[in-house]
PDB file of C-alpha atoms in Angstrom:
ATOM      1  CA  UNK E1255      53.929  93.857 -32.404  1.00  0.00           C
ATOM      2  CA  UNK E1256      56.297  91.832 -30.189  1.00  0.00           C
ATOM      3  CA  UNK E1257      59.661  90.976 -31.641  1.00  0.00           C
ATOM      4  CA  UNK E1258      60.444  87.065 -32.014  1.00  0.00           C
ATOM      5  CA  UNK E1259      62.811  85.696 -29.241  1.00  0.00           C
ATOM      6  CA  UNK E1260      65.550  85.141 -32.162  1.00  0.00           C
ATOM      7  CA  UNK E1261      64.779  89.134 -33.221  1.00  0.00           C
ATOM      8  CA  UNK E1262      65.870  90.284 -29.812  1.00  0.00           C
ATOM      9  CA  UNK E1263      69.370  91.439 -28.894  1.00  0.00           C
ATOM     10  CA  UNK E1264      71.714  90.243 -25.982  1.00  0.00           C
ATOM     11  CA  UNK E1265      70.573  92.903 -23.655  1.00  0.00           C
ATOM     12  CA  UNK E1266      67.029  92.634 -24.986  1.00  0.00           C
ATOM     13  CA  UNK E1267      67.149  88.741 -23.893  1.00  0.00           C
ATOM     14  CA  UNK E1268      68.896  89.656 -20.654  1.00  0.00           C
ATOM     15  CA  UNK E1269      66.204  92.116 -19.006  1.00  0.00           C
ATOM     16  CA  UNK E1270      63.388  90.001 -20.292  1.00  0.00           C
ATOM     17  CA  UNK E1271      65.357  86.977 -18.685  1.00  0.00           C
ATOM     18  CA  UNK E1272      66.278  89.462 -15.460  1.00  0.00           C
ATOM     19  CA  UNK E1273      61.822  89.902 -15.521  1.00  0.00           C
ATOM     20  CA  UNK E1274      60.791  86.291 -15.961  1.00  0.00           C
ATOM     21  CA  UNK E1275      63.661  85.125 -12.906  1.00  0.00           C
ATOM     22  CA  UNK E1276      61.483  87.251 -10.706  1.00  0.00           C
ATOM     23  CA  UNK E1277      58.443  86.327 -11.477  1.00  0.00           C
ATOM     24  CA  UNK E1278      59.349  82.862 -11.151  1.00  0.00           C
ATOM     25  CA  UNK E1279      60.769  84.038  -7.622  1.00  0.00           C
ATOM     26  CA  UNK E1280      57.510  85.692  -6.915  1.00  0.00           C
ATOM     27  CA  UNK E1281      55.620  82.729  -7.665  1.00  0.00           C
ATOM     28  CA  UNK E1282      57.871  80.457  -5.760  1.00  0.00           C
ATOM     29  CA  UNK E1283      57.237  82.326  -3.021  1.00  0.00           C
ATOM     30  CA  UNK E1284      53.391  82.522  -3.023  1.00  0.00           C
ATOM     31  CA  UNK E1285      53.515  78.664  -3.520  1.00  0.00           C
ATOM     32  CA  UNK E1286      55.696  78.343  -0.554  1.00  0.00           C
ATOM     33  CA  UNK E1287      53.226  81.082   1.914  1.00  0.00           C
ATOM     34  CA  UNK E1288      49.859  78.576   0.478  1.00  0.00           C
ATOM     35  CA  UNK E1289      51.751  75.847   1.236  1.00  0.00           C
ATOM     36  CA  UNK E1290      52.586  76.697   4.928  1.00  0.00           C
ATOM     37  CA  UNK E1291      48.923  78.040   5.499  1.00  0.00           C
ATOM     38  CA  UNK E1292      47.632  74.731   4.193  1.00  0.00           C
ATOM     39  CA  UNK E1293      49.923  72.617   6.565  1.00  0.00           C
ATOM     40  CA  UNK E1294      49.102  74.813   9.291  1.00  0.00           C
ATOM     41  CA  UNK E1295      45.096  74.221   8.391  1.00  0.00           C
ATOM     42  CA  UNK E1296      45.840  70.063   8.618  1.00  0.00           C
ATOM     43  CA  UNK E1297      48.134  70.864  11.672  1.00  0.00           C
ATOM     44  CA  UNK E1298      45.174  72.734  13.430  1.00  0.00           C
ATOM     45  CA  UNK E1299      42.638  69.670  12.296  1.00  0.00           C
ATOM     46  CA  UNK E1300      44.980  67.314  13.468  1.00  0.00           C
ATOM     47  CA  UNK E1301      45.832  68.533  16.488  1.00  0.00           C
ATOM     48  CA  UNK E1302      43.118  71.811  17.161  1.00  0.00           C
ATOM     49  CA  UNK E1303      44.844  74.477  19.783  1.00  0.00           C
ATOM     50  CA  UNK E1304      43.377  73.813  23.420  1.00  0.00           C
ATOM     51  CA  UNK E1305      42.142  76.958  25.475  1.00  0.00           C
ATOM     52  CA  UNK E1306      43.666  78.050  28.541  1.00  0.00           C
ATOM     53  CA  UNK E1307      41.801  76.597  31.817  1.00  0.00           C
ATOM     54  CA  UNK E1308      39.607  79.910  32.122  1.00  0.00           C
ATOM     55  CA  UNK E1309      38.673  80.113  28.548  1.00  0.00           C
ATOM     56  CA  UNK E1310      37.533  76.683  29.179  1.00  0.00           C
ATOM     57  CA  UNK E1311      35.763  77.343  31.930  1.00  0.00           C
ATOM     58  CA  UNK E1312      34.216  80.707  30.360  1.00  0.00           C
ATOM     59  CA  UNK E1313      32.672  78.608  27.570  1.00  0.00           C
ATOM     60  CA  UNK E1314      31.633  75.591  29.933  1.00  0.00           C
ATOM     61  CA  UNK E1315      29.847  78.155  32.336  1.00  0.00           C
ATOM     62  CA  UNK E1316      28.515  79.665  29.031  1.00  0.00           C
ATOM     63  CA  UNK E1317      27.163  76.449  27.452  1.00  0.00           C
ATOM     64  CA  UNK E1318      25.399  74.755  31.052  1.00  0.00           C
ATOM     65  CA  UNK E1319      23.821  78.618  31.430  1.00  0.00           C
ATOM     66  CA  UNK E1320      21.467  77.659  28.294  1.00  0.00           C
ATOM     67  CA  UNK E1321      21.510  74.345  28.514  1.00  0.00           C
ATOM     68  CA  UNK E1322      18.297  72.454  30.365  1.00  0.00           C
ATOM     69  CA  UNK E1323      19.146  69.010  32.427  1.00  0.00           C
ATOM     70  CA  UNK E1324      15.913  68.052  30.729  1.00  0.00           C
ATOM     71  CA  UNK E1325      17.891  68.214  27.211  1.00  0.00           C
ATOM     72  CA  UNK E1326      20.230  65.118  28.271  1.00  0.00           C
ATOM     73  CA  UNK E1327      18.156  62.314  28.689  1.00  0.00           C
ATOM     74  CA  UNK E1328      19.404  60.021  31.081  1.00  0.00           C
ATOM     75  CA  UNK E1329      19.994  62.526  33.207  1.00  0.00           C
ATOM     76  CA  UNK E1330      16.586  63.883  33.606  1.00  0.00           C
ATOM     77  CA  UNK E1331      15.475  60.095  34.129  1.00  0.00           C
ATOM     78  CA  UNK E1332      18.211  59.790  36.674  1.00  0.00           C
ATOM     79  CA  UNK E1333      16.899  62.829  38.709  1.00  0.00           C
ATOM     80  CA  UNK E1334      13.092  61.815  38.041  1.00  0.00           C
ATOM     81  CA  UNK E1335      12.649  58.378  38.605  1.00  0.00           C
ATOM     82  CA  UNK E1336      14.312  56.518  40.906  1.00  0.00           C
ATOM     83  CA  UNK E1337      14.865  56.828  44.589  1.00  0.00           C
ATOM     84  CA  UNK E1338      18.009  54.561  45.138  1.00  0.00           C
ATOM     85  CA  UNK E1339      19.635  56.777  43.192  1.00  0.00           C
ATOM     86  CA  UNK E1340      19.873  59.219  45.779  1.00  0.00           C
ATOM     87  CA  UNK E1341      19.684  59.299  49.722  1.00  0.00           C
ATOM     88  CA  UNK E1342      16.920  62.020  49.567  1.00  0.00           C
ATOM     89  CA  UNK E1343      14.999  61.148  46.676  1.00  0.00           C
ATOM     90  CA  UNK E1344      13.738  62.492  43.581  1.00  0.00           C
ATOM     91  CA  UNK E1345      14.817  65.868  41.836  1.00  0.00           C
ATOM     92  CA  UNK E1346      12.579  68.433  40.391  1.00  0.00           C
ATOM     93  CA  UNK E1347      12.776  72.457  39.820  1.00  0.00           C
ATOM     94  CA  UNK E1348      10.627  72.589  42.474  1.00  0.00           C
ATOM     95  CA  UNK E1349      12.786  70.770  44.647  1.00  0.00           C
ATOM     96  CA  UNK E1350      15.821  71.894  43.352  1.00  0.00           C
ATOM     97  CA  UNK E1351      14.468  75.628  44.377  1.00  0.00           C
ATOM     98  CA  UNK E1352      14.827  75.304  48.071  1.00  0.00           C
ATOM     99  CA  UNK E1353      18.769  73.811  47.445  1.00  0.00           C
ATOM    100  CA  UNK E1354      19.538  77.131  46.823  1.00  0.00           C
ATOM    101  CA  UNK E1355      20.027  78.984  49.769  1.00  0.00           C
ATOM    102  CA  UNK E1356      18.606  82.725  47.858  1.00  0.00           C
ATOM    103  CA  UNK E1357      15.934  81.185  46.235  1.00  0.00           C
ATOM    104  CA  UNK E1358      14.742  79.366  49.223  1.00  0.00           C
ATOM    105  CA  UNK E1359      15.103  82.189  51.243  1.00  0.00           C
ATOM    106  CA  UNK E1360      12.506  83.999  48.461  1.00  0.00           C
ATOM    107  CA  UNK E1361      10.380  81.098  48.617  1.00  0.00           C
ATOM    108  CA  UNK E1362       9.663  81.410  52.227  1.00  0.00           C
ATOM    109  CA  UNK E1363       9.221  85.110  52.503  1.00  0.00           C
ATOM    110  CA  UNK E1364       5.748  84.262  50.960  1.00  0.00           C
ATOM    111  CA  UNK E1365       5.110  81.456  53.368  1.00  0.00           C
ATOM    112  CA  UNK E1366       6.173  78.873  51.045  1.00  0.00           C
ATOM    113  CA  UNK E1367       7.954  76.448  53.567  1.00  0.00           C
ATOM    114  CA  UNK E1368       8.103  73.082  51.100  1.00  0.00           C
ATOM    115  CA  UNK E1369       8.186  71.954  47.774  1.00  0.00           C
ATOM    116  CA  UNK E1370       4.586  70.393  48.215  1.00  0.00           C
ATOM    117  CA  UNK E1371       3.150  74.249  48.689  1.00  0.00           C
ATOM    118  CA  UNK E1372       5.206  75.890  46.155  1.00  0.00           C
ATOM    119  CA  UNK E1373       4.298  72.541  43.344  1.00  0.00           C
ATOM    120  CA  UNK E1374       0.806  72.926  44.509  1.00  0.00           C
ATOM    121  CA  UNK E1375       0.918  77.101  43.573  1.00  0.00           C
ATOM    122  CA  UNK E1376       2.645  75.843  40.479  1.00  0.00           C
ATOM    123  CA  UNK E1377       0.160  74.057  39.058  1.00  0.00           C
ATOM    124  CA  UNK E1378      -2.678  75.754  40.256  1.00  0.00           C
ATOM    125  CA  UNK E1379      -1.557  78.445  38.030  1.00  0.00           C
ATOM    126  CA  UNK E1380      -0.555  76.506  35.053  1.00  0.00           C
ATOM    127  CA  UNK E1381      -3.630  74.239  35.299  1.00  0.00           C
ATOM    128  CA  UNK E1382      -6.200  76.611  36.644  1.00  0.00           C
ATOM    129  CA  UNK E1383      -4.421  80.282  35.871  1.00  0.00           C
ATOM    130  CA  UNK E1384      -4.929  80.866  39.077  1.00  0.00           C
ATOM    131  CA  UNK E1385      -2.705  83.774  40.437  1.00  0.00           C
ATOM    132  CA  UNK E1386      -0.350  83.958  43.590  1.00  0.00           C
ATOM    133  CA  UNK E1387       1.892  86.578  44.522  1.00  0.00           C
ATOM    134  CA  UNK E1388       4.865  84.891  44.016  1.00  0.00           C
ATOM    135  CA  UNK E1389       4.074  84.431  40.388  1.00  0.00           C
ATOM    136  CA  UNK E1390       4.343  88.214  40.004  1.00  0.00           C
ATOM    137  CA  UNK E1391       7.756  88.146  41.661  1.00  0.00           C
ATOM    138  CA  UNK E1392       9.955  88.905  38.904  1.00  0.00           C
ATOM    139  CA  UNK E1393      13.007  87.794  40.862  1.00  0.00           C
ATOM    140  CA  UNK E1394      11.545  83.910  41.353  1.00  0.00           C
ATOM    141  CA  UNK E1395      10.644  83.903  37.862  1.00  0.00           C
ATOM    142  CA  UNK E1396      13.972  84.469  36.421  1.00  0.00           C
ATOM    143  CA  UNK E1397      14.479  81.520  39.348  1.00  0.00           C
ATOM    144  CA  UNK E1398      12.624  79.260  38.417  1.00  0.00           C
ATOM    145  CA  UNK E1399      13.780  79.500  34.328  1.00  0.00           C
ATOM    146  CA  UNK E1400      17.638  79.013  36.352  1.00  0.00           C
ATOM    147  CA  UNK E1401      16.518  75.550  38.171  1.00  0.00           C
ATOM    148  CA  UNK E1402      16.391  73.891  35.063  1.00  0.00           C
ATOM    149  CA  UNK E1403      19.628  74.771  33.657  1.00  0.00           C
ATOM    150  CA  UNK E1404      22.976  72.786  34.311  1.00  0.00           C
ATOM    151  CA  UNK E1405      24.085  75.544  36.078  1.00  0.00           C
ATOM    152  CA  UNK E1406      22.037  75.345  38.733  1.00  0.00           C
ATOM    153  CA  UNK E1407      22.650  71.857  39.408  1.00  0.00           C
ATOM    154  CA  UNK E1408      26.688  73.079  38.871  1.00  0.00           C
ATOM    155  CA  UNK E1409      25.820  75.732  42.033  1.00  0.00           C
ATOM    156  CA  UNK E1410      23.810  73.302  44.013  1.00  0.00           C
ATOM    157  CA  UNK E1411      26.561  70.873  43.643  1.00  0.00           C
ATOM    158  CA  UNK E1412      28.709  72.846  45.056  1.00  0.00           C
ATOM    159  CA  UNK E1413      27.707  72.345  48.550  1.00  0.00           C
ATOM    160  CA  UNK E1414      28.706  68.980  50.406  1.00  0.00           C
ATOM    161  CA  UNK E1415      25.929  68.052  51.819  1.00  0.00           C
ATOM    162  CA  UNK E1416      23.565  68.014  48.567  1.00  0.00           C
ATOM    163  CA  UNK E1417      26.391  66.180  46.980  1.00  0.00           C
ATOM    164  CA  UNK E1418      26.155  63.522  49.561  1.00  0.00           C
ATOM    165  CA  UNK E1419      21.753  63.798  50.106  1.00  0.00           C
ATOM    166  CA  UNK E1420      21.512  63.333  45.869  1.00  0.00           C
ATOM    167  CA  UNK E1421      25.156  61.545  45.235  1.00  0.00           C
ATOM    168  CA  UNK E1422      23.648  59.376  42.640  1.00  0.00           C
ATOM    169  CA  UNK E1423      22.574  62.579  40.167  1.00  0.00           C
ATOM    170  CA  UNK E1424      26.251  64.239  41.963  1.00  0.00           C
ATOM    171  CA  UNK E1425      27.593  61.323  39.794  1.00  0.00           C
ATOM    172  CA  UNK E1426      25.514  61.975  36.309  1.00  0.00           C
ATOM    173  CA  UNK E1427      26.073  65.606  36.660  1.00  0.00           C
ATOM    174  CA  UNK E1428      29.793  65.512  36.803  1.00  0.00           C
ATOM    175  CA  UNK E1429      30.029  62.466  34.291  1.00  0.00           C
ATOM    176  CA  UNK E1430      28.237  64.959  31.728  1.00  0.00           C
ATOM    177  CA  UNK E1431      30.257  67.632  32.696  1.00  0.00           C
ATOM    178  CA  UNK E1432      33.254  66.375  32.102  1.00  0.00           C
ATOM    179  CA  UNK E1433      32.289  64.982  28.898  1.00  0.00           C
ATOM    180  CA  UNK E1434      31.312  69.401  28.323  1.00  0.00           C
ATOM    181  CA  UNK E1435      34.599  70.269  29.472  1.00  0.00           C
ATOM    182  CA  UNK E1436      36.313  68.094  27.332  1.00  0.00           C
ATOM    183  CA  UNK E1437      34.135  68.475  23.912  1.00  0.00           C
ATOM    184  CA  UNK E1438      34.554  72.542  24.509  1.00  0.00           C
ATOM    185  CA  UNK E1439      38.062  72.658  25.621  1.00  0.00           C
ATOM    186  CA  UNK E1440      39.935  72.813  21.639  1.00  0.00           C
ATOM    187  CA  UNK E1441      39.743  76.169  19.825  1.00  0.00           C
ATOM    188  CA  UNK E1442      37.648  75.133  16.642  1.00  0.00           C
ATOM    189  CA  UNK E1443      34.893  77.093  14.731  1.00  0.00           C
ATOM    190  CA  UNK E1444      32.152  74.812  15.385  1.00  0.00           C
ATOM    191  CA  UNK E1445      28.825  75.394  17.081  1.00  0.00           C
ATOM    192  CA  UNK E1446      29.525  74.437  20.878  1.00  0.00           C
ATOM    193  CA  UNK E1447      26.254  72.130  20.740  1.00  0.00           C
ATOM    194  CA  UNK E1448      27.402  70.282  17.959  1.00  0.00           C
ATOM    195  CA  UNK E1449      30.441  69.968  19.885  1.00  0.00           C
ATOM    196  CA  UNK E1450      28.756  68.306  22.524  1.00  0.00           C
ATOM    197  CA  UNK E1451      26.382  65.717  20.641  1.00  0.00           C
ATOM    198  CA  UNK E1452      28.909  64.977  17.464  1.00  0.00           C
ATOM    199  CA  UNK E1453      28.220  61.561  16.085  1.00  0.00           C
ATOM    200  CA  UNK E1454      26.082  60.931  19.116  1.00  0.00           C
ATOM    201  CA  UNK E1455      23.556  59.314  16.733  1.00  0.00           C
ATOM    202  CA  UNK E1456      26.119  57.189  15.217  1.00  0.00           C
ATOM    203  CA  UNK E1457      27.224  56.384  18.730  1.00  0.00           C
ATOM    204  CA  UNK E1458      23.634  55.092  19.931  1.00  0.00           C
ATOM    205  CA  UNK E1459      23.364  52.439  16.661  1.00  0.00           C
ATOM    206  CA  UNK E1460      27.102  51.404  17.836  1.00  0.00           C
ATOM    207  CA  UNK E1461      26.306  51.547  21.028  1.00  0.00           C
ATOM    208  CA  UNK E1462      23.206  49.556  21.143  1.00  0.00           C
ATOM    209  CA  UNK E1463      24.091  46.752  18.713  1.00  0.00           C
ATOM    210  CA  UNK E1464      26.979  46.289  21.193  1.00  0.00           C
ATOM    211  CA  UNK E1465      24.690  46.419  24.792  1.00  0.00           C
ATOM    212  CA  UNK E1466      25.471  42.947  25.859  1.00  0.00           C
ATOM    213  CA  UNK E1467      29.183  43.472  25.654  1.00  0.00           C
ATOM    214  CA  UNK E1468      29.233  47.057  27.077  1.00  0.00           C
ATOM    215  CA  UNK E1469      26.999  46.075  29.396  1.00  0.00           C
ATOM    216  CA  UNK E1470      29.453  42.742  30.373  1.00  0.00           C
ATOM    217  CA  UNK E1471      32.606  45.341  30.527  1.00  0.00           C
ATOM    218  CA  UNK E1472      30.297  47.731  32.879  1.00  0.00           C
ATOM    219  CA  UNK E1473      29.424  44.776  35.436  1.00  0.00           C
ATOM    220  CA  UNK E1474      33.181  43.847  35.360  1.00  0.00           C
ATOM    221  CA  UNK E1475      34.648  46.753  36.164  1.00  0.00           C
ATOM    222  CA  UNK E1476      32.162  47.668  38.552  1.00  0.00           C
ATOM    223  CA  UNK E1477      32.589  44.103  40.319  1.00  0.00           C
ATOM    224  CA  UNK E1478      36.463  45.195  41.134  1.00  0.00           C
ATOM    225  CA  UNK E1479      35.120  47.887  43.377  1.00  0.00           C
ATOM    226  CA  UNK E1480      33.414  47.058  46.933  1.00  0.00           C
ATOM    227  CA  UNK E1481      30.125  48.788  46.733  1.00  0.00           C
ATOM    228  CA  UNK E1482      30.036  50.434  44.030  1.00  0.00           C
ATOM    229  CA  UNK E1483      26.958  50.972  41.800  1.00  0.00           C
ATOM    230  CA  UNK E1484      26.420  52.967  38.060  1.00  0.00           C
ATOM    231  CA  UNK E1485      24.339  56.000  38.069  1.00  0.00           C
ATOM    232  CA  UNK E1486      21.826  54.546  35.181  1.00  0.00           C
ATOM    233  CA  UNK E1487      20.193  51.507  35.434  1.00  0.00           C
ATOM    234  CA  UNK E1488      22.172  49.623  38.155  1.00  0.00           C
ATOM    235  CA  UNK E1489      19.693  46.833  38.861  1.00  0.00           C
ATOM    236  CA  UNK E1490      19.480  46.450  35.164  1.00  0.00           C
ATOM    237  CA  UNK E1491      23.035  45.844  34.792  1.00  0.00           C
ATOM    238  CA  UNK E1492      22.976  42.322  34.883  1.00  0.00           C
ATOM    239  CA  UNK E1493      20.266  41.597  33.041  1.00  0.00           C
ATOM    240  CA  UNK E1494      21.865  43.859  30.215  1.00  0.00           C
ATOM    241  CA  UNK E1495      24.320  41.574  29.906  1.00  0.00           C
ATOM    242  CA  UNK E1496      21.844  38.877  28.646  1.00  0.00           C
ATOM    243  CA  UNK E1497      19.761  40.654  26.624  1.00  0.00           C
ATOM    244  CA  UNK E1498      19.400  38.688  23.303  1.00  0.00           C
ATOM    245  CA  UNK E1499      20.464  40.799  20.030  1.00  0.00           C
ATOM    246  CA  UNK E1500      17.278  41.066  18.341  1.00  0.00           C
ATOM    247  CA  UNK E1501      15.631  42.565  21.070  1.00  0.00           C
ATOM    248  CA  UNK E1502      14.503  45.403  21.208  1.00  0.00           C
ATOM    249  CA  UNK E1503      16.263  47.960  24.145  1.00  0.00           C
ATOM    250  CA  UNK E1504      13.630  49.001  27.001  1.00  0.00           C
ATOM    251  CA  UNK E1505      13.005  52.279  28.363  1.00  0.00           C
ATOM    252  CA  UNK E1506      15.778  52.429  30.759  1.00  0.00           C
ATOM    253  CA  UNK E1507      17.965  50.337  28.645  1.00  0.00           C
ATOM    254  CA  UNK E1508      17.687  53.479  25.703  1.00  0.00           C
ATOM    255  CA  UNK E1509      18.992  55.535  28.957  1.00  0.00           C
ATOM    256  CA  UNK E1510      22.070  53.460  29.790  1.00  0.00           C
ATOM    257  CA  UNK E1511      22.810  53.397  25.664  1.00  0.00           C
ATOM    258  CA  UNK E1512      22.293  57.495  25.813  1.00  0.00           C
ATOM    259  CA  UNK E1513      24.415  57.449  28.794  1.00  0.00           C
ATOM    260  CA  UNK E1514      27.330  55.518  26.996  1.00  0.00           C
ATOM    261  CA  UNK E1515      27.489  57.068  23.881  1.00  0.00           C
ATOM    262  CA  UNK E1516      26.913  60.624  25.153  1.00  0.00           C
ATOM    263  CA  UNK E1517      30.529  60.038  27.120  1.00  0.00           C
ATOM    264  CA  UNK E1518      32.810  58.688  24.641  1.00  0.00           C
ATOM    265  CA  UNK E1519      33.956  59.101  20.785  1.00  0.00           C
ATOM    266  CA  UNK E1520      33.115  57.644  17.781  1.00  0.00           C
ATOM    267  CA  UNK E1521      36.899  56.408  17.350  1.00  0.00           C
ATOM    268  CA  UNK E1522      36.646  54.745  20.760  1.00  0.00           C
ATOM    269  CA  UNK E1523      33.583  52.799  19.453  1.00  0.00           C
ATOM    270  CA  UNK E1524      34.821  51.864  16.695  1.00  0.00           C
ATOM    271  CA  UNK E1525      37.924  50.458  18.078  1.00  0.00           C
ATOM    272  CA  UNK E1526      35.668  48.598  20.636  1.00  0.00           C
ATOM    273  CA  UNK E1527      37.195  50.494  23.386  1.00  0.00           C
ATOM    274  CA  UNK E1528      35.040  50.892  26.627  1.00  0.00           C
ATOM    275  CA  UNK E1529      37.346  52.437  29.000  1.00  0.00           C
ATOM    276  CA  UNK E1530      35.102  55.999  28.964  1.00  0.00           C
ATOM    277  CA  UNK E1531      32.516  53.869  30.311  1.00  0.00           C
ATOM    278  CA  UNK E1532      33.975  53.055  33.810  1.00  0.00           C
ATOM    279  CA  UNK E1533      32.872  56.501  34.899  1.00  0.00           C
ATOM    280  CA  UNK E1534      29.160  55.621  35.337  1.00  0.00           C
ATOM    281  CA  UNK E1535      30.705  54.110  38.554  1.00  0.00           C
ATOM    282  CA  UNK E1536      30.783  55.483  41.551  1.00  0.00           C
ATOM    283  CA  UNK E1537      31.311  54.851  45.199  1.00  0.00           C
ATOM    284  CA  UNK E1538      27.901  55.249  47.530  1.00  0.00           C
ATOM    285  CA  UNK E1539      28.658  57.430  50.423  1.00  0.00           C
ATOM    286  CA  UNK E1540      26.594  56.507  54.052  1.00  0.00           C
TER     287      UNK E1540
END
């Protein structure tokens, strides 16, 4: 049975005194370890660690390796659709196999000399099942799964004179890969794809109940430039700017509002800041 504190004597009272001073000491000092690990846990929220430039380019390389140009949008409408956008024309894998100098080369060692013949084999055997030889080439398959990727377009883009034949999709490619490089270049536990497309929902109702006055910002920036022209949309521009509120966006209009938001934050938005939105401009080379 444990002795009243009034039952004890002096030296009693002084070791269980001498006990409770360091437990107090011990939990001072656990209080004091949680506290720093929770200020370092804000500290990383606040302001999350950024990678060194080849981790970042590690994970970009990583993330445009499994990621289709068909997943973004306005993209895939940029490279589908519209001539003017580019000095050669439309983009397709089919196409975008003979810009690679290997995978042309494979191409034409079965006589294939143009994307006509090699679409034409394509859907002959997706249409009809019919088989040719090149379909049981291992090495184009694996091919043509790469074409589709953002990588490929990264390696295509990496020669001159495909960034000056198809400058217009040069121009969405690198305005989406920046927007990758940035969204993938902090040290944080999420998934890298929800990285890329956080809020981006959000960002389209902001986005879109704000088109007219995007759109006006867009046409006034790009007026300060001699020739210069957006990569989505550009004879729409103006017209964008008079669209009535209630109305609903077109086909290409949901493009330049996928554009938009896909580029910027959720802060920015809110704040009615457009500066990210400049970089759908670009300069037309001869």
């Amino acid at each position: 049975m444990e002795k009243q504190l009034e039952e004890l004597s002096i030296k009693e009272l002084e070791n269980l005194k001498k006990n409770y001073l360091a437990k107090i000491s011990e939990i001072n000092n656990q209080i004091t370890i949680k506290g720093n690990e929770e200020r370092a846990q804000l500290e990383q929220i606040r302001n999350p660690q950024i990678l060194n430039e080849k981790q970042i380019i590690d994970r970009v390389n990583r993330y445009l390796q499994v990621t289709n140009y068909s997943d973004i949008p306005f993209l895939d409408y940029n490279m589908r659709v519209s001539k003017s956008f580019n000095n050669k024309g439309q983009l397709s894998n089919t196409g975008l196999i003979f810009l690679d100098r290997e995978m042309k080369k494979l191409v034409e060692s079965y006589g294939i000399m143009n994307e006509s013949q090699l679409l034409h084999i394509i859907l002959n055997h997706q249409i009809h099942k019919n088989t040719h030889p090149i379909i049981q080439d291992e090495n184009f398959m694996i091919a043509w799964k790469q074409v589709a990727t953002l990588k490929h377009l990264d390696n295509i883009f990496q020669n001159e004179q495909n960034r000056i034949d198809y400058q217009g999709t040069y121009a969405a490619f690198q305005y989406v890969k920046k927007h990758i490089k940035e969204c993938l270049s902090t040290d944080t536990e999420e998934n890298e794809n929800e990285l890329v497309w956080k809020n981006f929902d959000k960002k389209k109702i902001i986005v879109t109940e704000n088109l007219t006055s995007i759109a006006t910002y867009v046409l006034t920036q790009k007026s300060k430039i001699p020739g210069a022209r957006i990569f989505i949309n550009n004879g729409g521009l103006s017209r964008m700017t008079k669209k009535k509120q209630e109305s609903t966006p077109t086909y290409i209009q949901e493009r330049f509002v996928e554009a938009i938001a896909f580029g910027t934050t959720l802060e920015k938005l809110n704040q009615q800041n457009y500066e990210d939105a400049k970089q759908l401009i670009y300069i037309p080379k001869k």
